[in-house]
Amino acid sequence: MAHETDPVGDLTEAQAREELARLADLLDAANIAYHRDDAPKISDAEYDRLKRRNAEIEARFPALKRADSPSDTVGAAPAEGFAKVRHEIRMLSLSNVFEEEELVSFDQSVRRYLGLGADDPLAYTAEPKIDGLSLSLRYEKGALVQAATRGDGAVGENVTANARMIDDVPQRLNGAPEVIEVRGEVYMSHADFADLNARQTARGGKSFANPRNAAAGSLRQLDPEITRARPLRFFAYSWGALSEPLAETQSGAIKRLEALGFQTNPLTALCNGPDEMLAHYRRIEEQRATLGYDIDGVVYKVDDLEYQRRLGFRSTTPRWATAHKFPAELAWTRLEAIDIQVGRTGALSPVARLSPVTVGGVVVSNATLHNEDYIAGRDATGAPIRGGKDIRVGDWVQVYRAGDVIPKVADVDLDKRLEGAEPFDFPKTCPECGSDAIREAGDAVRRCSGGLVCPAQAVEKLKHFVSRAAFDIEGLGAKQVEQFYSDGWIKEPADIFTLAQRYGAGMQQLKNREGWGEKSAQKLFDAIDERRVIALERVIFSLGIRHVGEGVARLLARAYGSWDAFVAAVDAARDQGGEAWDGLIGIDGIGTVVATSLVSSFAQEAERASIDRLVRHLDIQEAERPRTEGSPVAGKTIVFTGTLERMTRAEAKAWAERLGAKVSGSVSARTDLLVAGPGAGSKESKARDLGVEILDEDGWFDLIEGA
Ligand code: IVH
């Protein structure tokens, strides 16, 4: 074997090949440590030496130059990323309450849903909301087999190797159900965070803004050894798939998790009603500063798991839990400038450029100013906010942030207003393309009317198109999209799918560009090809239509199943109105705002042509329809009337919809089934006249039993 100090001239061909392989590995590892992980493992001088030796050997043996030669790479390859994991049970987020009254109405709505009176007993657990990132740990036959991040809730990242490095994560469980997914929060303590940042700074690496970022950055490491060196902790507070129930109550289940060897939060309490919940909230708030880790509120959960099951979920949050957030953190600073950003839908958003200031441990230099009314000191109805004080460049302003949200400018100190400060003149034309910026009646936002002609809108639409919940094309992020757009290589989504054809021939053009090599270019083209086959909900979301977020896109995809059916329905709603329109807004979760936005987007010629060009490149997968299989009521229109005794109206509706039925409030010729409790009146007689099938509540339960 050759020694690395051997003169290159003395190497045999076999030795040279072997050493090139070794150098490629070493340099690759060094690149990853330095560029991706901010944790260099060798000195710069050592790095340069290895690179020089590699180049010398390549010069002497050109035929041996590797396809992945370190001479041709700049920085680290884009993170390969983690394998994806589809959660058997979705990982959800939580709704929020901020005020006492909101907590009271949370309790009321839970009671209403369950049909409980104000005096019926109803217990909740209350526990700190840990400011970290959630992790799902799957154990089979007692062994940890998989750990996954939340990701988008449906699909997360496989971080099993990293999770094994966390002391609080048991590798084995004794006496656990055969299959159990334990969910909880990964976090970093204040002390460990300070140590880590000190170490990072000492070695010239990047420091983290807060413990949450540090925890996320440490868990999402491709090299588990780095995770090992970063002290992460884990609190268990929930679960996913289970082969058998853990307990009958939330508090019982938490005790069970504790007995299985998990850390659970010691500040978890059982509370009867809002007064006790609030008292516990105050207790936790008092201890917040001395806990030694970040929390950002208190989570309340209905204790009875049977109630939890009945309450179920909205599209992304459970009805049986909510997070009571702590009030936001504040600071005062100077407003240096107001910039206008143009978004994907043309919205002109004013951004405050601030003298940097620390708010709750994070340095803030930008904040949102919402819209022109907000700057002028009035709300959407014209009523004064902040006592009618407007905000001017140069003002002394109060900045606040709550959790992860974008910081906001909340208030202004008029005593500190500079002499000669002028009211802010909100632009009436788009700063990016010069088109008129129009504010429609009832809209708080002024919008650029340039459509796809506006470069800002076009770029933002493209960025949205490639974003994670949309096409999620590896190697094509916001930065690359900007680059390609400004060079005129990609002007609209369809262009992405012809990129290889236009610039990839022999890979010459793309490969010769800064930042692109043969390998990365090929990788990009492969990643693009991979996305030609794509889920319907992603396509709908990717279009960037106003009000059509991920949740709405999913509802539409489920309702229509295929792209053609979806487009036909939107077109029909526009051309025929009436029943076609009702069909669109009849989808649970879709209202007139969404429907109007959809219909008008599809009716805009340029936009429609761009969508049509895109879909020609795609093989759009049909969506999973609601549980129609084995459901006796799939596709049927059902009306509930009279007093229901075994379930509340809301519960009945949610249940029927889960089984693929449509629930309507009134009986018509289109009604398939009426479920009538005692006291049913005119609806029942109308149904009888129309010959609609009528069931009582027990009949309804018999019908859907087992479905
Ligand atoms: S329960 C189905 N409990 O907050 C409900 N979440 O805003 C599952 N979080 O994604 C969540 N502490 O990452 C729950 N004690 C706690 C929590 C907690 C922090 C996080 C969690 C969740 C997010 C929702």
XYZ file of C-alpha atoms and ligand atoms in Angstrom:
731
model
C 0.000 0.000 0.000
C 1.205 3.463 -0.878
C 1.793 6.039 1.807
C 0.330 9.446 1.379
C 3.718 11.074 1.663
C 5.121 8.940 -1.168
C 6.119 11.119 -4.090
C 3.388 10.951 -6.679
C 5.927 9.931 -9.267
C 6.639 6.692 -7.355
C 3.037 5.467 -7.302
C 1.999 2.482 -9.354
C -1.295 2.758 -11.172
C -3.016 0.480 -8.674
C -1.710 2.505 -5.756
C -2.811 5.739 -7.423
C -6.331 4.398 -7.938
C -6.525 3.315 -4.339
C -5.307 6.631 -3.059
C -7.666 8.641 -5.232
C -10.518 6.662 -3.726
C -9.259 7.335 -0.222
C -8.824 11.046 -0.921
C -12.295 11.275 -2.440
C -13.753 9.822 0.754
C -11.701 12.044 3.037
C -12.485 15.200 1.118
C -16.131 14.322 0.828
C -16.361 13.856 4.586
C -14.488 17.112 5.150
C -16.824 18.956 2.795
C -19.880 17.653 4.520
C -18.538 18.512 7.940
C -17.604 21.989 6.872
C -20.350 23.077 4.507
C -23.375 21.214 5.578
C -22.852 20.630 9.246
C -20.922 23.710 10.214
C -18.656 21.404 12.150
C -15.286 21.153 10.423
C -13.279 18.069 11.312
C -9.926 18.975 9.792
C -8.003 22.236 9.492
C -8.156 24.346 6.355
C -4.460 23.680 5.765
C -4.959 19.939 5.970
C -7.917 20.212 3.621
C -5.862 22.129 1.074
C -3.043 19.620 1.309
C -5.371 16.683 0.589
C -6.909 18.528 -2.302
C -3.500 19.353 -3.797
C -2.341 15.782 -3.541
C -5.512 14.614 -5.241
C -4.890 17.061 -8.091
C -1.258 15.960 -8.467
C -2.213 12.305 -8.722
C -4.905 13.136 -11.244
C -2.404 15.112 -13.308
C -0.019 12.175 -13.352
C -2.747 9.557 -14.075
C -5.476 11.419 -16.031
C -7.185 8.176 -16.946
C -7.788 7.417 -13.264
C -9.672 10.613 -12.546
C -12.868 9.600 -10.794
C -16.334 10.561 -11.984
C -16.879 12.057 -8.542
C -13.456 13.662 -8.398
C -13.049 16.133 -5.524
C -11.403 18.485 -8.048
C -14.788 19.041 -9.663
C -16.844 19.653 -6.565
C -17.378 22.940 -4.832
C -18.670 22.697 -1.298
C -20.728 19.756 -0.219
C -23.226 18.028 -2.403
C -26.678 19.289 -1.528
C -27.860 17.321 1.475
C -29.121 14.052 0.148
C -31.787 14.434 2.716
C -33.345 11.742 4.746
C -35.479 8.922 3.552
C -39.131 9.784 3.790
C -41.471 8.104 6.217
C -45.224 8.094 5.768
C -46.835 8.340 9.191
C -49.388 5.636 9.759
C -51.295 8.208 11.784
C -50.791 11.844 10.838
C -48.762 14.087 13.131
C -50.883 17.117 13.764
C -50.433 20.587 15.068
C -52.524 22.367 17.658
C -55.038 25.167 17.533
C -54.167 28.153 19.718
C -55.833 30.272 22.331
C -54.261 33.416 23.737
C -56.884 34.892 26.035
C -58.831 33.576 28.968
C -62.111 33.969 27.071
C -60.801 31.875 24.219
C -59.968 29.116 26.679
C -63.499 29.275 28.034
C -64.968 29.010 24.553
C -62.651 26.102 23.755
C -64.151 24.273 26.725
C -67.653 25.262 25.635
C -67.197 24.018 22.106
C -65.824 20.697 23.348
C -68.867 20.333 25.594
C -71.235 21.283 22.802
C -69.661 18.747 20.466
C -69.942 16.021 23.067
C -73.407 17.085 24.091
C -72.307 17.787 27.664
C -73.911 20.432 29.828
C -71.993 23.231 31.531
C -72.052 21.334 34.815
C -71.164 17.898 33.566
C -67.715 16.833 34.703
C -65.039 17.145 32.031
C -61.357 16.828 32.867
C -58.377 18.057 30.896
C -54.667 17.532 31.248
C -52.531 20.678 31.228
C -48.811 20.567 30.518
C -46.069 22.833 29.164
C -45.825 23.274 25.430
C -42.192 22.504 24.733
C -40.528 24.706 22.153
C -38.664 22.056 20.199
C -39.563 19.772 17.330
C -41.781 16.760 17.391
C -40.537 13.248 16.885
C -42.371 9.968 16.471
C -40.657 6.819 17.781
C -41.891 3.480 16.577
C -41.261 0.365 18.649
C -42.078 -3.115 17.496
C -41.870 -5.983 19.964
C -40.123 -3.592 22.328
C -37.367 -2.538 19.952
C -36.968 0.942 18.548
C -37.321 0.439 14.805
C -37.959 3.888 13.439
C -37.843 7.553 14.374
C -39.386 10.205 12.175
C -39.818 13.955 12.252
C -43.216 15.481 11.699
C -42.422 16.804 8.220
C -45.658 17.960 6.662
C -47.651 15.834 9.079
C -48.251 13.045 6.590
C -44.655 12.377 5.566
C -41.654 13.014 7.788
C -37.949 12.306 7.656
C -36.408 9.099 8.833
C -33.997 10.125 11.598
C -33.745 6.756 13.318
C -29.961 6.691 13.552
C -29.976 10.125 15.136
C -32.753 9.420 17.579
C -30.717 6.479 18.887
C -28.157 9.029 20.049
C -30.606 10.737 22.410
C -30.279 9.558 25.995
C -33.949 10.147 26.770
C -34.997 7.842 23.929
C -35.144 4.250 25.203
C -33.740 1.719 22.775
C -35.927 -1.018 24.198
C -39.223 -1.099 26.019
C -40.395 -3.729 28.462
C -44.033 -4.635 28.661
C -45.103 -2.317 25.848
C -47.777 -3.079 23.245
C -46.375 -5.007 20.305
C -46.538 -1.900 18.149
C -46.325 1.503 19.744
C -45.448 4.894 18.351
C -44.447 7.301 21.063
C -44.557 10.952 20.154
C -43.030 13.882 21.887
C -40.727 16.830 21.650
C -36.989 16.921 21.077
C -35.460 19.977 22.710
C -32.193 21.392 24.007
C -31.715 22.868 27.461
C -30.518 26.448 27.873
C -27.237 25.305 29.362
C -26.510 22.840 26.569
C -27.477 25.433 24.011
C -25.035 27.963 25.460
C -22.247 25.337 25.485
C -22.950 24.313 21.936
C -22.914 27.879 20.663
C -19.667 28.563 22.493
C -18.106 25.487 20.855
C -19.448 26.439 17.465
C -18.083 29.964 17.736
C -14.713 28.724 18.943
C -14.274 26.588 15.878
C -15.518 29.315 13.581
C -18.804 27.569 12.881
C -22.214 29.116 12.752
C -24.019 29.705 16.009
C -27.712 29.001 16.430
C -30.362 31.642 16.995
C -32.172 29.755 19.755
C -32.380 26.341 21.401
C -35.168 25.230 19.088
C -33.096 25.854 15.966
C -30.154 24.178 17.621
C -32.273 21.133 18.437
C -33.685 20.966 14.912
C -30.267 21.415 13.341
C -28.809 18.746 15.590
C -31.497 16.143 15.027
C -31.582 16.661 11.288
C -27.955 15.735 10.758
C -26.997 13.253 8.125
C -24.148 12.103 10.302
C -25.487 10.627 13.561
C -22.101 11.216 15.177
C -22.827 14.922 15.086
C -26.164 14.342 16.738
C -24.353 12.324 19.394
C -22.150 15.285 20.190
C -25.165 17.541 20.632
C -27.070 17.040 23.866
C -30.692 16.569 22.896
C -33.533 15.631 25.193
C -36.967 14.223 24.703
C -40.317 14.576 26.470
C -43.046 12.088 25.526
C -46.572 13.538 25.445
C -48.558 11.635 22.835
C -48.680 8.565 20.606
C -49.454 7.424 17.086
C -50.138 3.859 15.995
C -50.787 1.380 18.810
C -51.554 -2.324 18.664
C -53.555 -1.986 21.873
C -54.701 1.005 23.910
C -52.358 2.416 26.536
C -55.054 3.479 28.969
C -58.514 4.977 29.121
C -57.338 8.490 29.782
C -54.677 10.852 28.528
C -53.219 11.113 32.033
C -53.236 7.320 32.347
C -51.465 6.966 29.022
C -48.795 9.465 30.071
C -48.225 7.513 33.285
C -47.891 4.380 31.198
C -45.292 6.054 28.975
C -43.407 7.098 32.059
C -43.467 3.533 33.347
C -42.082 2.387 30.013
C -39.043 4.569 30.579
C -39.887 7.851 28.870
C -39.373 11.293 30.308
C -42.700 13.005 30.743
C -43.125 16.564 31.854
C -43.358 16.888 35.658
C -45.609 19.928 35.298
C -48.459 17.864 33.857
C -51.668 18.253 35.870
C -55.246 17.064 35.682
C -57.715 19.978 35.736
C -61.469 20.119 36.063
C -62.635 22.961 33.885
C -61.260 26.325 32.756
C -60.637 27.771 36.241
C -58.257 25.009 37.197
C -56.693 25.033 33.735
C -56.008 28.718 34.045
C -54.567 28.306 37.521
C -52.161 25.687 36.211
C -51.296 27.913 33.243
C -50.309 30.666 35.707
C -48.240 28.223 37.752
C -46.340 27.112 34.671
C -45.890 30.700 33.512
C -44.352 31.587 36.873
C -41.849 28.769 36.577
C -41.073 29.415 32.949
C -37.896 31.395 33.516
C -36.363 28.790 35.807
C -37.218 25.609 33.904
C -33.953 25.616 32.002
C -35.604 24.954 28.635
C -37.912 26.917 26.361
C -41.643 26.523 26.516
C -44.080 28.736 24.666
C -47.390 27.937 26.282
C -49.530 25.290 27.906
C -51.288 22.443 26.108
C -54.709 21.297 27.287
C -56.051 17.906 26.261
C -59.401 16.273 26.998
C -58.491 13.538 29.452
C -61.030 10.886 28.476
C -59.728 9.033 25.415
C -63.199 7.946 24.373
C -64.133 11.627 24.254
C -60.946 12.304 22.265
C -61.989 9.673 19.764
C -65.453 11.159 19.405
C -64.121 14.681 19.049
C -61.683 13.668 16.328
C -59.850 16.127 14.119
C -60.244 19.127 11.898
C -58.008 19.141 8.837
C -54.746 19.688 10.746
C -55.640 19.966 14.432
C -57.459 17.839 16.984
C -60.719 19.151 18.435
C -59.771 17.685 21.792
C -56.670 19.797 22.448
C -55.482 23.337 22.206
C -52.348 25.319 23.023
C -52.614 28.303 25.331
C -49.764 30.494 24.177
C -47.807 32.846 26.399
C -48.013 36.503 25.504
C -45.521 37.657 22.936
C -42.153 39.185 23.683
C -41.533 42.856 23.040
C -38.730 45.302 22.277
C -38.394 48.852 20.982
C -36.236 49.941 18.062
C -35.901 52.375 15.161
C -37.797 51.846 11.903
C -35.130 52.445 9.284
C -37.186 51.945 6.138
C -40.360 50.449 4.758
C -39.853 48.141 1.785
C -42.613 46.725 -0.351
C -42.456 43.056 -1.278
C -44.601 41.582 -4.003
C -45.890 38.109 -3.298
C -47.059 35.206 -5.366
C -50.612 36.487 -5.599
C -49.440 40.034 -6.318
C -50.040 41.245 -2.770
C -47.926 44.268 -1.902
C -46.632 43.597 1.596
C -44.903 46.330 3.540
C -41.825 45.117 5.406
C -40.261 47.093 8.231
C -36.475 47.316 8.088
C -35.374 47.787 11.664
C -32.271 48.635 13.604
C -31.451 45.130 14.807
C -32.884 44.409 18.235
C -33.109 41.296 20.389
C -36.659 40.120 20.998
C -36.958 37.119 23.264
C -33.450 35.953 22.468
C -33.577 36.378 18.698
C -32.106 39.253 16.752
C -34.810 40.843 14.659
C -34.151 43.252 11.808
C -37.275 42.766 9.689
C -40.898 42.746 10.705
C -44.210 42.785 8.942
C -46.368 45.882 8.741
C -49.302 43.899 7.304
C -50.864 46.343 4.848
C -51.417 50.003 4.111
C -54.275 50.435 6.574
C -52.142 49.027 9.330
C -49.429 51.570 8.622
C -52.020 54.331 8.498
C -53.400 53.329 11.906
C -56.776 51.867 10.978
C -58.273 48.422 10.628
C -60.132 46.927 7.672
C -63.354 48.688 8.658
C -61.637 52.068 8.906
C -61.753 52.086 12.711
C -58.607 53.392 14.417
C -55.989 50.964 15.735
C -53.172 52.014 18.097
C -55.400 55.000 18.890
C -55.144 56.005 15.234
C -51.359 56.511 15.316
C -49.763 55.974 11.905
C -46.255 54.572 11.407
C -43.552 56.586 9.660
C -40.022 55.882 8.550
C -37.680 56.932 11.353
C -40.236 56.169 14.083
C -39.412 54.471 17.368
C -41.475 51.288 17.116
C -42.382 48.333 19.291
C -41.598 44.933 17.782
C -43.086 41.733 19.031
C -42.832 38.092 18.209
C -44.785 35.107 19.449
C -43.240 31.712 18.859
C -42.209 31.080 15.332
C -44.345 33.683 13.647
C -42.912 36.613 11.710
C -42.180 39.528 14.042
C -44.652 42.360 13.881
C -44.486 46.079 14.450
C -47.091 46.547 17.136
C -46.868 50.121 18.339
C -45.190 53.468 17.842
C -43.913 56.045 20.346
C -45.050 59.462 19.118
C -42.892 61.286 21.657
C -39.871 60.019 19.795
C -41.099 60.885 16.305
C -38.466 62.753 14.311
C -39.228 66.229 13.207
C -40.324 66.408 9.590
C -41.286 62.714 9.438
C -43.839 62.276 6.655
C -46.771 59.858 6.587
C -45.891 56.798 4.541
C -47.124 57.037 0.985
C -48.155 53.505 0.062
C -47.315 52.832 -3.600
C -50.205 52.688 -6.052
C -48.110 50.915 -8.667
C -46.144 47.719 -8.373
C -42.535 48.462 -7.408
C -41.408 45.425 -9.417
C -43.207 45.824 -12.740
C -44.874 49.213 -12.650
C -48.382 47.821 -13.234
C -51.227 49.425 -11.344
C -51.557 48.103 -7.828
C -55.253 47.795 -7.208
C -57.163 47.473 -4.021
C -60.527 45.893 -4.419
C -63.449 46.805 -2.230
C -63.405 44.711 0.901
C -59.776 43.628 0.442
C -57.220 44.934 2.907
C -54.451 44.243 0.452
C -53.342 46.153 -2.598
C -52.340 43.857 -5.434
C -50.202 44.194 -8.504
C -52.399 43.726 -11.571
C -49.486 42.515 -13.716
C -50.164 38.799 -13.253
C -47.474 36.627 -14.768
C -45.998 39.711 -16.492
C -44.796 40.828 -13.075
C -41.401 39.257 -12.427
C -41.942 39.225 -8.677
C -45.203 37.310 -8.988
C -43.744 34.927 -11.528
C -40.724 34.159 -9.345
C -42.788 33.779 -6.195
C -45.160 31.462 -8.022
C -42.206 29.374 -9.158
C -40.772 29.253 -5.657
C -44.132 28.122 -4.385
C -44.300 25.572 -7.175
C -41.068 23.880 -6.126
C -41.732 24.180 -2.395
C -41.925 21.210 -0.123
C -45.660 20.635 -0.082
C -45.860 21.223 -3.830
C -43.415 19.673 -6.312
C -40.548 19.461 -3.850
C -37.861 19.058 -6.493
C -34.536 18.200 -4.926
C -31.817 20.596 -6.015
C -34.322 23.183 -7.225
C -34.975 25.552 -4.352
C -35.790 29.225 -4.086
C -32.234 30.271 -4.899
C -31.950 28.178 -8.072
C -35.387 29.274 -9.221
C -34.337 32.907 -8.923
C -31.189 32.223 -10.867
C -32.982 30.359 -13.659
C -35.712 32.949 -13.817
C -33.389 35.901 -14.049
C -31.527 34.194 -16.887
C -34.766 33.475 -18.685
C -34.318 29.692 -18.508
C -37.485 29.093 -16.524
C -40.379 31.510 -16.794
C -43.241 29.285 -15.681
C -43.642 25.860 -14.101
C -43.932 24.039 -17.446
C -40.427 25.249 -18.336
C -38.973 23.174 -15.535
C -39.995 20.046 -17.370
C -38.335 21.076 -20.610
C -35.148 22.288 -18.972
C -33.133 19.164 -19.749
C -34.331 19.199 -23.330
C -33.373 22.833 -23.769
C -30.169 23.157 -21.770
C -29.148 19.672 -20.860
C -28.025 18.440 -24.253
C -24.626 17.013 -23.481
C -25.133 18.768 -20.170
C -22.910 21.475 -21.596
C -24.914 24.578 -20.921
C -26.043 23.808 -17.422
C -22.791 22.209 -16.410
C -20.844 25.273 -17.448
C -22.837 27.501 -15.199
C -21.565 28.610 -11.888
C -22.486 26.169 -9.173
C -23.367 23.327 -11.539
C -21.261 20.339 -12.436
C -22.078 17.341 -14.551
C -23.231 15.360 -11.555
C -25.409 18.015 -10.013
C -26.958 18.818 -13.400
C -27.790 15.170 -13.990
C -29.144 14.913 -10.488
C -31.390 17.882 -11.070
C -32.760 16.438 -14.294
C -33.375 13.134 -12.557
C -35.129 14.867 -9.681
C -37.337 16.735 -12.155
C -38.166 13.536 -14.021
C -39.086 11.872 -10.787
C -41.783 14.468 -10.217
C -43.506 13.992 -13.532
C -45.582 11.424 -11.725
C -47.263 13.400 -8.999
C -50.167 13.363 -6.573
C -53.239 15.369 -7.489
C -53.282 17.328 -4.233
C -49.722 18.489 -4.815
C -50.586 19.729 -8.285
C -53.603 21.659 -7.034
C -51.575 23.193 -4.217
C -48.625 23.959 -6.503
C -50.674 26.297 -8.690
C -50.444 28.914 -5.970
C -54.053 29.963 -6.232
C -55.133 32.361 -3.534
C -56.861 30.668 -0.598
C -55.897 27.226 -1.887
C -53.474 26.006 0.743
C -52.398 22.456 1.441
C -55.539 21.582 3.383
C -57.900 22.926 0.734
C -55.922 21.231 -2.028
C -56.266 17.929 -0.211
C -60.017 18.393 0.188
C -60.399 19.169 -3.508
C -58.248 16.235 -4.550
C -60.260 13.875 -2.375
C -63.545 15.266 -3.583
C -62.766 14.979 -7.287
C -60.238 12.168 -7.417
C -58.714 13.061 -10.773
C -57.311 16.162 -12.438
C -59.829 15.994 -15.255
C -62.756 15.722 -12.888
C -61.397 18.628 -10.856
C -60.936 20.901 -13.858
C -64.309 19.932 -15.270
C -65.949 20.816 -11.957
C -64.256 24.215 -11.757
C -65.159 25.014 -15.358
C -68.730 23.878 -14.850
C -69.040 26.001 -11.712
C -68.069 29.000 -13.817
C -70.050 28.207 -16.971
C -73.166 26.706 -15.485
C -73.304 28.079 -11.961
C -76.309 26.649 -10.140
C -75.859 23.055 -9.207
C -72.271 22.894 -10.397
C -71.404 25.838 -8.196
C -73.258 24.295 -5.264
C -71.310 21.097 -5.808
C -68.051 22.978 -5.418
C -69.044 24.857 -2.303
C -70.817 21.775 -1.001
C -67.466 20.144 -0.271
C -66.942 20.321 3.446
C -64.269 22.944 4.067
C -64.698 24.738 0.737
C -66.577 28.028 0.884
C -67.404 30.759 -1.569
C -64.076 32.526 -1.053
C -62.087 29.502 -2.152
C -64.514 28.649 -4.932
C -64.484 32.186 -6.325
C -60.721 32.281 -6.261
C -60.466 28.922 -8.050
C -62.999 29.771 -10.694
C -61.466 33.151 -11.460
C -57.911 31.764 -11.636
C -58.970 29.098 -14.085
C -60.844 31.689 -16.107
C -57.812 33.927 -16.593
C -56.554 33.135 -20.045
C -52.815 33.498 -19.509
C -52.939 31.640 -16.239
C -55.064 28.864 -17.667
C -52.776 28.467 -20.656
C -49.818 28.190 -18.306
C -51.593 25.498 -16.263
C -52.506 23.589 -19.416
C -48.894 23.714 -20.609
C -47.783 22.339 -17.267
C -50.127 19.377 -17.033
C -49.035 18.110 -20.431
C -45.738 17.131 -18.796
C -47.324 15.364 -15.872
C -48.798 12.053 -14.992
C -51.167 13.138 -12.236
C -52.067 10.367 -9.837
C -55.626 9.903 -8.782
C -56.346 10.870 -5.206
C -57.591 8.617 -2.536
C -61.315 9.247 -2.269
C -63.034 9.276 1.102
C -63.607 5.842 2.581
C -66.107 4.645 0.079
C -65.120 1.044 0.291
C -67.373 -0.722 2.699
C -69.175 2.516 3.388
C -72.912 2.164 2.909
C -73.361 5.927 2.643
C -70.518 6.949 0.313
C -71.634 9.581 -2.158
C -75.045 9.907 -0.532
C -76.607 13.129 0.643
C -77.848 12.843 4.210
C -79.943 15.145 6.361
C -80.054 14.863 10.159
C -83.084 16.228 11.964
C -84.791 16.082 15.332
C -83.087 15.338 18.627
C -80.175 12.947 18.417
C -79.416 11.104 21.611
C -76.357 8.999 20.987
C -74.343 11.689 19.258
C -74.384 15.424 18.724
C -75.245 17.016 15.399
C -71.619 18.038 14.763
C -70.419 14.553 15.541
C -73.018 12.989 13.265
C -71.978 15.288 10.424
C -68.262 14.641 10.851
C -68.904 10.917 11.007
C -71.040 10.817 7.884
C -68.446 12.851 6.009
C -65.688 10.531 7.060
C -67.680 7.785 5.391
C -67.869 9.738 2.163
C -71.365 11.139 2.549
C -72.454 14.715 2.036
C -74.448 16.262 4.845
C -77.042 18.831 3.963
C -79.277 21.022 6.102
C -82.425 20.733 4.050
C -84.420 17.993 2.383
C -84.719 18.086 -1.392
C -85.120 15.707 -4.300
C -81.376 15.124 -4.052
C -81.562 13.848 -0.473
C -80.824 10.146 -0.203
C -81.380 9.596 3.477
C -82.985 11.359 6.404
C -81.920 10.445 9.926
C -84.726 11.621 12.153
C -84.676 11.756 15.936
C -87.674 12.503 18.156
C -89.302 15.842 17.437
C -88.480 15.833 13.733
C -91.016 18.054 12.035
C -91.427 19.424 8.547
C -88.237 17.831 7.220
C -89.559 14.402 7.992
C -92.898 15.017 6.276
C -91.163 16.504 3.266
C -88.856 13.499 3.058
C -91.859 11.211 3.243
C -93.552 13.110 0.420
C -90.421 12.833 -1.707
C -90.028 9.154 -0.942
C -86.652 9.667 0.752
C -85.456 6.805 2.934
C -85.914 7.621 6.620
C -84.049 6.060 9.546
C -84.125 6.716 13.262
C -80.909 7.083 15.197
C -80.613 3.399 16.024
C -81.237 2.544 12.392
C -78.420 4.907 11.435
C -76.024 3.191 13.826
C -77.035 -0.208 12.514
C -76.417 1.006 8.988
C -72.922 2.312 9.587
C -71.881 -0.304 12.080
C -68.527 -1.720 11.148
C -67.981 0.832 8.387
S -49.717 17.399 21.631
C -52.350 15.844 18.214
N -48.266 18.303 23.620
O -46.583 21.699 19.491
C -51.627 16.757 19.119
N -47.706 19.013 21.422
O -48.254 23.366 17.817
C -50.197 16.459 19.221
N -45.741 20.451 21.322
O -46.543 19.613 16.707
C -49.441 17.474 19.923
N -45.317 20.464 23.473
O -44.514 19.587 18.247
C -48.466 18.324 22.298
N -47.044 18.975 25.458
C -47.246 18.985 24.145
C -46.413 19.715 23.275
C -46.688 19.702 21.921
C -44.935 20.894 22.282
C -45.609 20.783 19.889
C -45.722 19.628 18.951
C -46.824 19.991 18.006
C -46.868 21.464 18.145
C -48.227 21.993 17.786
